[in-house]
mmCIF file of C-alpha atoms in Angstrom:
data_model
loop_
_atom_site.group_PDB
_atom_site.id
_atom_site.type_symbol
_atom_site.label_atom_id
_atom_site.label_comp_id
_atom_site.label_asym_id
_atom_site.label_seq_id
_atom_site.Cartn_x
_atom_site.Cartn_y
_atom_site.Cartn_z
ATOM 1 C CA MET T 30 0.052 -0.134 -0.058
ATOM 2 C CA HIS T 31 2.904 2.389 0.937
ATOM 3 C CA ALA T 32 4.606 1.668 -2.464
ATOM 4 C CA PRO T 33 1.850 3.012 -4.616
ATOM 5 C CA VAL T 34 1.411 6.086 -2.490
ATOM 6 C CA ARG T 35 5.136 6.696 -2.860
ATOM 7 C CA TRP T 36 4.907 6.156 -6.488
ATOM 8 C CA LEU T 37 2.059 8.767 -6.858
ATOM 9 C CA CYS T 38 3.717 11.259 -4.695
ATOM 10 C CA GLY T 39 6.930 10.824 -6.854
ATOM 11 C CA ILE T 40 4.723 11.452 -10.190
ATOM 12 C CA ALA T 41 3.170 14.530 -8.461
ATOM 13 C CA ILE T 42 6.271 16.027 -7.473
ATOM 14 C CA THR T 43 8.114 15.314 -10.721
ATOM 15 C CA GLY T 44 4.878 16.805 -12.546
ATOM 16 C CA ALA T 45 5.120 19.999 -10.429
ATOM 17 C CA LEU T 46 8.661 20.513 -10.671
ATOM 18 C CA VAL T 47 8.687 20.126 -14.566
ATOM 19 C CA ALA T 48 5.497 22.444 -14.726
ATOM 20 C CA LEU T 49 7.638 25.054 -12.500
ATOM 21 C CA GLY T 50 10.585 24.688 -14.866
ATOM 22 C CA LEU T 51 8.489 25.480 -17.842
ATOM 23 C CA SER T 52 6.955 28.510 -16.270
ATOM 24 C CA LEU T 53 10.073 29.730 -15.290
ATOM 25 C CA PHE T 54 11.617 29.299 -18.854
ATOM 26 C CA TYR T 55 8.660 30.773 -20.765
ATOM 27 C CA PHE T 56 8.449 33.791 -18.288
ATOM 28 C CA SER T 57 12.069 34.247 -18.895
ATOM 29 C CA LEU T 58 11.489 34.435 -22.607
ATOM 30 C CA ALA T 59 8.523 36.612 -22.228
ATOM 31 C CA SER T 60 10.446 39.029 -20.224
ATOM 32 C CA ARG T 61 12.719 39.946 -23.246
ATOM 33 C CA TYR T 62 9.578 41.504 -25.062
ATOM 34 C CA ASP T 63 8.986 45.065 -24.604
ATOM 35 C CA LEU T 64 5.452 45.589 -23.657
ATOM 36 C CA ASP T 65 5.324 49.307 -24.665
ATOM 37 C CA GLU T 66 5.039 47.844 -28.251
ATOM 38 C CA VAL T 67 1.427 46.890 -27.264
ATOM 39 C CA ALA T 68 0.277 50.521 -27.149
ATOM 40 C CA LYS T 69 2.371 51.749 -30.216
ATOM 41 C CA MET T 70 1.104 52.132 -33.782
ATOM 42 C CA PRO T 71 2.380 49.327 -35.706
ATOM 43 C CA ALA T 72 4.740 50.370 -38.521
ATOM 44 C CA ARG T 73 3.646 50.837 -42.216
ATOM 45 C CA THR T 74 3.989 47.992 -44.597
ATOM 46 C CA ILE T 75 6.330 48.346 -47.171
ATOM 47 C CA ILE T 76 5.945 47.036 -50.809
ATOM 48 C CA ARG T 77 9.060 46.680 -52.753
ATOM 49 C CA ASP T 78 9.396 45.635 -56.683
ATOM 50 C CA SER T 79 11.755 43.004 -58.381
ATOM 51 C CA ASP T 80 14.638 45.144 -57.574
ATOM 52 C CA GLY T 81 14.211 45.969 -54.102
ATOM 53 C CA LYS T 82 13.042 49.409 -54.800
ATOM 54 C CA GLU T 83 10.249 50.781 -52.424
ATOM 55 C CA LEU T 84 6.928 51.230 -54.367
ATOM 56 C CA ASP T 85 4.823 54.149 -53.655
ATOM 57 C CA LEU T 86 1.930 52.371 -51.877
ATOM 58 C CA THR T 87 1.072 53.302 -48.220
ATOM 59 C CA LEU T 88 -0.360 50.561 -46.011
ATOM 60 C CA GLY T 89 -0.853 51.012 -42.420
ATOM 61 C CA THR T 90 0.147 54.948 -42.560
ATOM 62 C CA SER T 91 -3.520 56.298 -42.264
ATOM 63 C CA ARG T 92 -4.126 54.464 -39.034
ATOM 64 C CA ARG T 93 -6.104 56.763 -36.472
ATOM 65 C CA LEU T 94 -5.742 55.882 -32.962
ATOM 66 C CA ILE T 95 -8.810 56.035 -30.627
ATOM 67 C CA THR T 96 -9.261 56.064 -26.747
ATOM 68 C CA ARG T 97 -11.460 54.149 -24.716
ATOM 69 C CA LYS T 98 -14.098 56.958 -24.282
ATOM 70 C CA ASP T 99 -14.324 56.970 -28.153
ATOM 71 C CA ILE T 100 -15.740 53.412 -28.294
ATOM 72 C CA PRO T 101 -19.515 52.787 -27.928
ATOM 73 C CA ASP T 102 -20.291 50.674 -25.075
ATOM 74 C CA PHE T 103 -22.568 48.586 -27.385
ATOM 75 C CA MET T 104 -19.308 48.027 -29.573
ATOM 76 C CA VAL T 105 -17.626 46.678 -26.511
ATOM 77 C CA LYS T 106 -20.349 44.315 -25.334
ATOM 78 C CA ALA T 107 -20.553 43.245 -29.247
ATOM 79 C CA LEU T 108 -16.717 42.522 -29.269
ATOM 80 C CA GLN T 109 -17.032 40.431 -25.727
ATOM 81 C CA ALA T 110 -20.015 38.546 -27.227
ATOM 82 C CA ARG T 111 -18.394 37.548 -30.471
ATOM 83 C CA GLU T 112 -14.566 37.078 -29.439
ATOM 84 C CA ASP T 113 -14.372 36.595 -25.791
ATOM 85 C CA ALA T 114 -17.444 36.027 -23.697
ATOM 86 C CA ARG T 115 -15.548 36.030 -20.351
ATOM 87 C CA PHE T 116 -12.963 38.801 -21.028
ATOM 88 C CA PHE T 117 -13.712 41.019 -17.862
ATOM 89 C CA GLN T 118 -13.513 37.875 -15.515
ATOM 90 C CA HIS T 119 -10.543 36.137 -16.757
ATOM 91 C CA SER T 120 -6.892 37.129 -16.325
ATOM 92 C CA GLY T 121 -5.954 36.822 -19.733
ATOM 93 C CA ILE T 122 -6.176 33.255 -20.003
ATOM 94 C CA ASP T 123 -9.689 31.390 -20.236
ATOM 95 C CA VAL T 124 -8.761 28.042 -18.869
ATOM 96 C CA ARG T 125 -12.240 26.599 -19.350
ATOM 97 C CA GLY T 126 -11.796 27.413 -23.435
ATOM 98 C CA LEU T 127 -8.200 26.706 -23.148
ATOM 99 C CA LEU T 128 -9.051 23.043 -21.756
ATOM 100 C CA ARG T 129 -11.727 22.353 -24.219
ATOM 101 C CA ALA T 130 -9.648 23.636 -27.360
ATOM 102 C CA THR T 131 -6.781 21.444 -26.145
ATOM 103 C CA LEU T 132 -9.074 18.354 -26.133
ATOM 104 C CA ARG T 133 -10.354 19.146 -29.595
ATOM 105 C CA ASN T 134 -6.745 19.605 -30.734
ATOM 106 C CA ILE T 135 -5.797 16.221 -29.446
ATOM 107 C CA LYS T 136 -8.862 14.737 -31.269
ATOM 108 C CA ASP T 137 -8.139 16.397 -34.416
ATOM 109 C CA ARG T 138 -4.324 15.889 -33.909
ATOM 110 C CA GLU T 139 -3.615 19.135 -35.157
ATOM 111 C CA PHE T 140 -4.134 22.683 -33.883
ATOM 112 C CA THR T 141 -7.808 23.354 -35.234
ATOM 113 C CA GLN T 142 -8.769 25.306 -32.118
ATOM 114 C CA GLY T 143 -7.171 28.185 -30.560
ATOM 115 C CA ALA T 144 -9.172 29.523 -27.531
ATOM 116 C CA SER T 145 -7.539 32.770 -27.831
ATOM 117 C CA THR T 146 -8.880 35.632 -25.691
ATOM 118 C CA LEU T 147 -8.646 39.244 -26.612
ATOM 119 C CA SER T 148 -5.374 39.721 -24.449
ATOM 120 C CA MET T 149 -3.969 36.577 -26.111
ATOM 121 C CA GLN T 150 -4.787 37.905 -29.704
ATOM 122 C CA LEU T 151 -3.473 41.402 -28.586
ATOM 123 C CA ALA T 152 -0.114 39.782 -27.480
ATOM 124 C CA ARG T 153 0.186 37.680 -30.639
ATOM 125 C CA ASN T 154 -0.328 40.519 -33.079
ATOM 126 C CA SER T 155 1.678 42.879 -31.027
ATOM 127 C CA PHE T 156 4.714 40.636 -31.431
ATOM 128 C CA GLN T 157 4.157 39.010 -34.859
ATOM 129 C CA MET T 158 3.754 35.188 -33.201
ATOM 130 C CA ARG T 159 2.364 33.405 -36.271
ATOM 131 C CA ALA T 160 3.671 29.889 -36.080
ATOM 132 C CA LYS T 161 1.236 27.322 -34.591
ATOM 133 C CA SER T 162 3.056 25.164 -32.264
ATOM 134 C CA LEU T 163 3.137 24.286 -28.634
ATOM 135 C CA HIS T 164 6.213 26.434 -28.010
ATOM 136 C CA ARG T 165 4.626 29.404 -29.429
ATOM 137 C CA LYS T 166 1.307 28.867 -27.629
ATOM 138 C CA LEU T 167 3.298 28.555 -24.226
ATOM 139 C CA LEU T 168 5.198 31.695 -25.025
ATOM 140 C CA GLU T 169 2.058 33.455 -25.828
ATOM 141 C CA ILE T 170 0.446 32.394 -22.561
ATOM 142 C CA ALA T 171 3.319 33.912 -20.680
ATOM 143 C CA LEU T 172 3.195 37.288 -22.899
ATOM 144 C CA THR T 173 -0.460 37.503 -22.066
ATOM 145 C CA LEU T 174 -0.168 37.390 -18.231
ATOM 146 C CA ARG T 175 2.499 40.007 -18.485
ATOM 147 C CA VAL T 176 0.169 42.160 -20.803
ATOM 148 C CA GLU T 177 -2.742 41.660 -18.347
ATOM 149 C CA SER T 178 -0.426 42.725 -15.497
ATOM 150 C CA ARG T 179 0.527 45.975 -17.500
ATOM 151 C CA TYR T 180 -2.737 46.957 -18.872
ATOM 152 C CA SER T 181 -5.959 47.573 -17.673
ATOM 153 C CA LYS T 182 -9.073 45.822 -19.479
ATOM 154 C CA ASP T 183 -10.079 48.970 -21.038
ATOM 155 C CA GLU T 184 -6.476 49.481 -22.412
ATOM 156 C CA ILE T 185 -6.425 45.973 -23.628
ATOM 157 C CA LEU T 186 -9.495 46.277 -25.756
ATOM 158 C CA THR T 187 -8.764 49.756 -26.847
ATOM 159 C CA HIS T 188 -5.200 48.484 -28.130
ATOM 160 C CA TYR T 189 -6.723 45.714 -29.704
ATOM 161 C CA LEU T 190 -9.203 47.559 -31.792
ATOM 162 C CA ASN T 191 -6.434 50.214 -32.792
ATOM 163 C CA ARG T 192 -4.262 47.191 -33.990
ATOM 164 C CA ILE T 193 -6.414 44.793 -35.769
ATOM 165 C CA TYR T 194 -7.146 44.898 -39.804
ATOM 166 C CA PHE T 195 -10.641 45.382 -41.023
ATOM 167 C CA GLY T 196 -10.369 44.905 -44.629
ATOM 168 C CA ALA T 197 -10.363 47.488 -47.712
ATOM 169 C CA GLY T 198 -6.887 48.796 -46.341
ATOM 170 C CA CYS T 199 -8.374 49.741 -43.081
ATOM 171 C CA ASN T 200 -6.046 49.544 -40.099
ATOM 172 C CA GLY T 201 -7.656 50.093 -36.753
ATOM 173 C CA VAL T 202 -11.403 50.587 -36.062
ATOM 174 C CA GLU T 203 -11.546 54.301 -36.371
ATOM 175 C CA GLU T 204 -10.162 54.143 -40.068
ATOM 176 C CA ALA T 205 -12.586 51.131 -40.743
ATOM 177 C CA ALA T 206 -15.498 53.363 -39.443
ATOM 178 C CA GLN T 207 -14.466 56.273 -41.754
ATOM 179 C CA THR T 208 -13.596 54.234 -44.726
ATOM 180 C CA TYR T 209 -16.911 51.988 -44.777
ATOM 181 C CA PHE T 210 -19.515 54.461 -43.198
ATOM 182 C CA GLY T 211 -17.907 57.984 -43.609
ATOM 183 C CA HIS T 212 -18.032 58.916 -39.938
ATOM 184 C CA SER T 213 -16.182 58.284 -36.474
ATOM 185 C CA VAL T 214 -16.559 55.264 -34.540
ATOM 186 C CA ARG T 215 -18.085 57.307 -31.694
ATOM 187 C CA ASP T 216 -20.765 58.096 -34.026
ATOM 188 C CA LEU T 217 -21.594 54.353 -35.241
ATOM 189 C CA ASN T 218 -24.949 53.380 -34.562
ATOM 190 C CA ARG T 219 -25.657 49.858 -33.254
ATOM 191 C CA SER T 220 -26.009 48.090 -36.328
ATOM 192 C CA GLU T 221 -22.677 49.410 -37.774
ATOM 193 C CA CYS T 222 -20.942 48.593 -34.652
ATOM 194 C CA ALA T 223 -22.028 45.033 -34.788
ATOM 195 C CA MET T 224 -21.285 45.001 -38.529
ATOM 196 C CA LEU T 225 -17.580 45.946 -37.947
ATOM 197 C CA ILE T 226 -17.170 43.426 -35.093
ATOM 198 C CA GLY T 227 -18.668 40.692 -37.406
ATOM 199 C CA ILE T 228 -16.093 41.107 -39.998
ATOM 200 C CA ILE T 229 -12.943 40.661 -37.699
ATOM 201 C CA ARG T 230 -12.643 37.058 -38.162
ATOM 202 C CA GLY T 231 -12.522 37.409 -42.059
ATOM 203 C CA PRO T 232 -11.748 40.895 -43.087
ATOM 204 C CA HIS T 233 -11.245 40.346 -46.684
ATOM 205 C CA ILE T 234 -14.183 37.867 -47.098
ATOM 206 C CA TYR T 235 -16.809 39.983 -45.039
ATOM 207 C CA SER T 236 -15.811 43.214 -46.070
ATOM 208 C CA PRO T 237 -19.081 45.441 -46.614
ATOM 209 C CA PHE T 238 -17.544 46.667 -49.922
ATOM 210 C CA ARG T 239 -16.968 43.359 -51.323
ATOM 211 C CA ASN T 240 -19.727 41.255 -49.917
ATOM 212 C CA PRO T 241 -22.518 43.398 -48.225
ATOM 213 C CA ASP T 242 -24.720 40.392 -47.783
ATOM 214 C CA LEU T 243 -22.060 38.131 -45.914
ATOM 215 C CA ALA T 244 -21.212 41.386 -43.636
ATOM 216 C CA ALA T 245 -25.029 41.471 -42.736
ATOM 217 C CA VAL T 246 -24.888 37.678 -42.040
ATOM 218 C CA GLN T 247 -21.828 38.350 -39.698
ATOM 219 C CA ARG T 248 -23.716 41.248 -37.926
ATOM 220 C CA ASP T 249 -26.575 39.162 -37.222
ATOM 221 C CA GLN T 250 -24.529 36.265 -35.799
ATOM 222 C CA VAL T 251 -23.053 38.900 -33.582
ATOM 223 C CA LEU T 252 -26.619 40.083 -32.384
ATOM 224 C CA ASP T 253 -27.512 36.287 -31.782
ATOM 225 C CA ARG T 254 -24.238 36.021 -29.610
ATOM 226 C CA MET T 255 -25.391 39.197 -27.808
ATOM 227 C CA ILE T 256 -28.902 37.846 -27.328
ATOM 228 C CA ALA T 257 -27.197 34.465 -25.872
ATOM 229 C CA MET T 258 -25.276 36.319 -23.338
ATOM 230 C CA GLY T 259 -28.278 38.641 -22.267
ATOM 231 C CA PHE T 260 -26.747 41.946 -23.774
ATOM 232 C CA ILE T 261 -29.888 42.431 -25.871
ATOM 233 C CA THR T 262 -33.262 40.971 -26.696
ATOM 234 C CA THR T 263 -34.873 39.255 -29.616
ATOM 235 C CA ASP T 264 -37.060 42.539 -30.051
ATOM 236 C CA ASP T 265 -33.906 44.632 -29.697
ATOM 237 C CA LYS T 266 -32.136 42.671 -32.500
ATOM 238 C CA GLU T 267 -34.925 43.397 -34.849
ATOM 239 C CA THR T 268 -34.737 47.090 -33.854
ATOM 240 C CA ILE T 269 -31.052 46.930 -34.654
ATOM 241 C CA ARG T 270 -31.424 45.221 -38.054
ATOM 242 C CA ALA T 271 -33.845 48.056 -38.982
ATOM 243 C CA LEU T 272 -31.283 50.701 -38.512
ATOM 244 C CA PRO T 273 -29.776 52.385 -41.708
ATOM 245 C CA ILE T 274 -26.373 50.988 -42.894
ATOM 246 C CA ARG T 275 -25.073 53.553 -45.389
ATOM 247 C CA LEU T 276 -21.851 52.562 -46.966
ATOM 248 C CA THR T 277 -19.478 55.148 -48.579
ATOM 249 C CA PRO T 278 -20.396 55.499 -52.239
ATOM 250 C CA ASP T 279 -17.704 54.348 -54.746
ATOM 251 C CA GLU T 280 -16.787 57.621 -56.049
ATOM 252 C CA GLN T 281 -15.965 58.822 -52.380
ATOM 253 C CA ARG T 282 -13.844 55.832 -51.512
ATOM 254 C CA ARG T 283 -10.196 56.009 -51.308
ATOM 255 C CA PRO T 284 -8.663 56.014 -54.906
ATOM 256 C CA GLU T 285 -5.511 53.748 -55.657
ATOM 257 C CA ARG T 286 -3.063 55.651 -58.009
ATOM 258 C CA SER T 287 -1.853 52.601 -59.829
ATOM 259 C CA ALA T 288 -3.736 49.493 -61.161
ATOM 260 C CA ALA T 289 -0.914 47.399 -60.353
ATOM 261 C CA LEU T 290 -0.602 48.596 -56.848
ATOM 262 C CA SER T 291 -4.443 48.116 -56.505
ATOM 263 C CA CYS T 292 -3.849 44.207 -57.668
ATOM 264 C CA ILE T 293 -0.968 44.068 -54.997
ATOM 265 C CA ARG T 294 -3.298 45.510 -52.314
ATOM 266 C CA ARG T 295 -6.134 43.053 -53.262
ATOM 267 C CA GLU T 296 -3.610 40.117 -53.195
ATOM 268 C CA LEU T 297 -2.290 41.136 -49.746
ATOM 269 C CA GLU T 298 -5.467 41.569 -48.297
ATOM 270 C CA SER T 299 -6.420 38.065 -49.253
ATOM 271 C CA ILE T 300 -3.154 36.635 -47.796
ATOM 272 C CA VAL T 301 -3.735 38.872 -44.612
ATOM 273 C CA ASP T 302 -7.115 37.165 -44.338
ATOM 274 C CA ASP T 303 -5.939 33.577 -44.961
ATOM 275 C CA GLU T 304 -3.111 33.666 -42.748
ATOM 276 C CA ASP T 305 -4.245 35.872 -40.025
ATOM 277 C CA ILE T 306 -1.593 38.370 -40.476
ATOM 278 C CA ARG T 307 -2.216 41.953 -39.469
ATOM 279 C CA LEU T 308 -1.516 44.490 -42.241
ATOM 280 C CA GLY T 309 1.165 46.579 -40.687
ATOM 281 C CA GLY T 310 4.889 46.439 -40.464
ATOM 282 C CA LEU T 311 5.274 43.789 -43.216
ATOM 283 C CA GLN T 312 7.971 43.835 -45.877
ATOM 284 C CA VAL T 313 6.595 42.585 -49.209
ATOM 285 C CA SER T 314 8.387 41.514 -52.057
ATOM 286 C CA THR T 315 7.005 41.496 -55.615
ATOM 287 C CA THR T 316 7.821 40.687 -59.251
ATOM 288 C CA LEU T 317 6.638 43.940 -60.348
ATOM 289 C CA ASP T 318 9.121 46.003 -62.601
ATOM 290 C CA SER T 319 8.150 49.574 -61.404
ATOM 291 C CA ALA T 320 9.930 51.448 -64.446
ATOM 292 C CA TRP T 321 8.172 49.474 -66.850
ATOM 293 C CA GLN T 322 4.793 49.591 -65.038
ATOM 294 C CA MET T 323 5.299 53.468 -64.943
ATOM 295 C CA ARG T 324 5.956 53.772 -68.385
ATOM 296 C CA LEU T 325 2.770 51.482 -69.441
ATOM 297 C CA GLU T 326 0.304 53.218 -67.221
ATOM 298 C CA THR T 327 1.672 56.652 -68.216
ATOM 299 C CA GLU T 328 1.177 55.697 -71.788
ATOM 300 C CA LEU T 329 -2.158 54.372 -71.256
ATOM 301 C CA GLU T 330 -3.485 57.416 -69.338
ATOM 302 C CA ARG T 331 -2.140 59.463 -72.385
ATOM 303 C CA ALA T 332 -3.947 57.265 -74.810
ATOM 304 C CA VAL T 333 -7.335 57.324 -72.880
ATOM 305 C CA SER T 334 -7.234 61.152 -72.418
ATOM 306 C CA SER T 335 -6.297 61.432 -76.324
ATOM 307 C CA LEU T 336 -9.582 59.360 -77.096
ATOM 308 C CA GLU T 337 -11.767 61.194 -74.785
ATOM 309 C CA THR T 338 -10.326 64.579 -76.243
ATOM 310 C CA GLU T 339 -11.003 63.223 -79.855
ATOM 311 C CA LYS T 340 -14.394 62.149 -78.847
ATOM 312 C CA THR T 341 -15.318 65.485 -77.250
ATOM 313 C CA TRP T 342 -14.263 67.177 -80.374
ATOM 314 C CA ASN T 343 -15.878 64.974 -83.018
ATOM 315 C CA HIS T 344 -19.315 64.572 -81.045
ATOM 316 C CA PRO T 345 -19.786 67.618 -78.992
ATOM 317 C CA THR T 346 -23.566 67.536 -79.623
ATOM 318 C CA GLN T 347 -24.303 63.984 -78.442
ATOM 319 C CA ILE T 348 -21.956 64.365 -75.727
ATOM 320 C CA GLY T 349 -23.661 67.632 -74.787
ATOM 321 C CA ARG T 350 -27.021 65.828 -75.016
ATOM 322 C CA ALA T 351 -25.793 62.984 -72.789
ATOM 323 C CA SER T 352 -24.665 65.245 -70.008
ATOM 324 C CA CYS T 353 -27.965 66.790 -70.014
ATOM 325 C CA ARG T 354 -29.868 63.651 -69.621
ATOM 326 C CA GLU T 355 -27.424 62.623 -66.852
ATOM 327 C CA ARG T 356 -27.999 65.864 -65.146
ATOM 328 C CA VAL T 357 -31.967 65.448 -65.422
#
């Protein structure tokens, strides 16, 4: 009888020592990261041509930072319902969610579930931790606990919304609100708030510009989660869904100076969405020959301008009539 007890005690002590050793090791690694980076604006993404020359494409430079008082309380509840139900209760790690995800990963024999809290996502995105491995996950947990000890909950969700990518070249929630709806995040109605939160998981796929119907579906899913958490009622959902969502008209959207750069932006946004990479601080190499591209686009612009001029001189009456009809 005594032998099994000693054996179990030995296993318990060994397990505790291993856990302690791992904790010390990963907290030592985590201490090397500068937590000031969490609150800083991410660097702009640089696009280079085939010769390594920087192209004139600014990504991540128009990010507009907000403070907690700028964020509607409804948006905070929507974010909590969609991304992290126990955000204000846990200390950065949702143990129940982590255990559930671990069991699922063991069953699937791969990392299909992450159980990432908002704090974990912020730590991962702040320090560009992308590899899916047990080592990365343990380091992420250690960093998350440091972030939670340094920043308040309001600061964490504010830094999170300032940092993440919302599609259509929008970095941070303020730029997303201005780009999609034409006004500041503080002036968003509840339907617009829910839509922005809904597209976080797929900013390229669910962009209201690209797929307004899918964006609306995501908004409704956010509202359903809010109902499940008791934040709103079913009647509230219908009232919110009836609120107007007026997307910025095509002619008022940010123009792209180059067709080639527009293609690069779209491709990069697709990669960003597929790989869960935030659009900021990236170094992107392309096969584009910038000199030839500039020459081709200059010649094309000159040819189009010449054709428009020729059409105006050859058919002034028809054009004038068409313009009158358009104005009417």
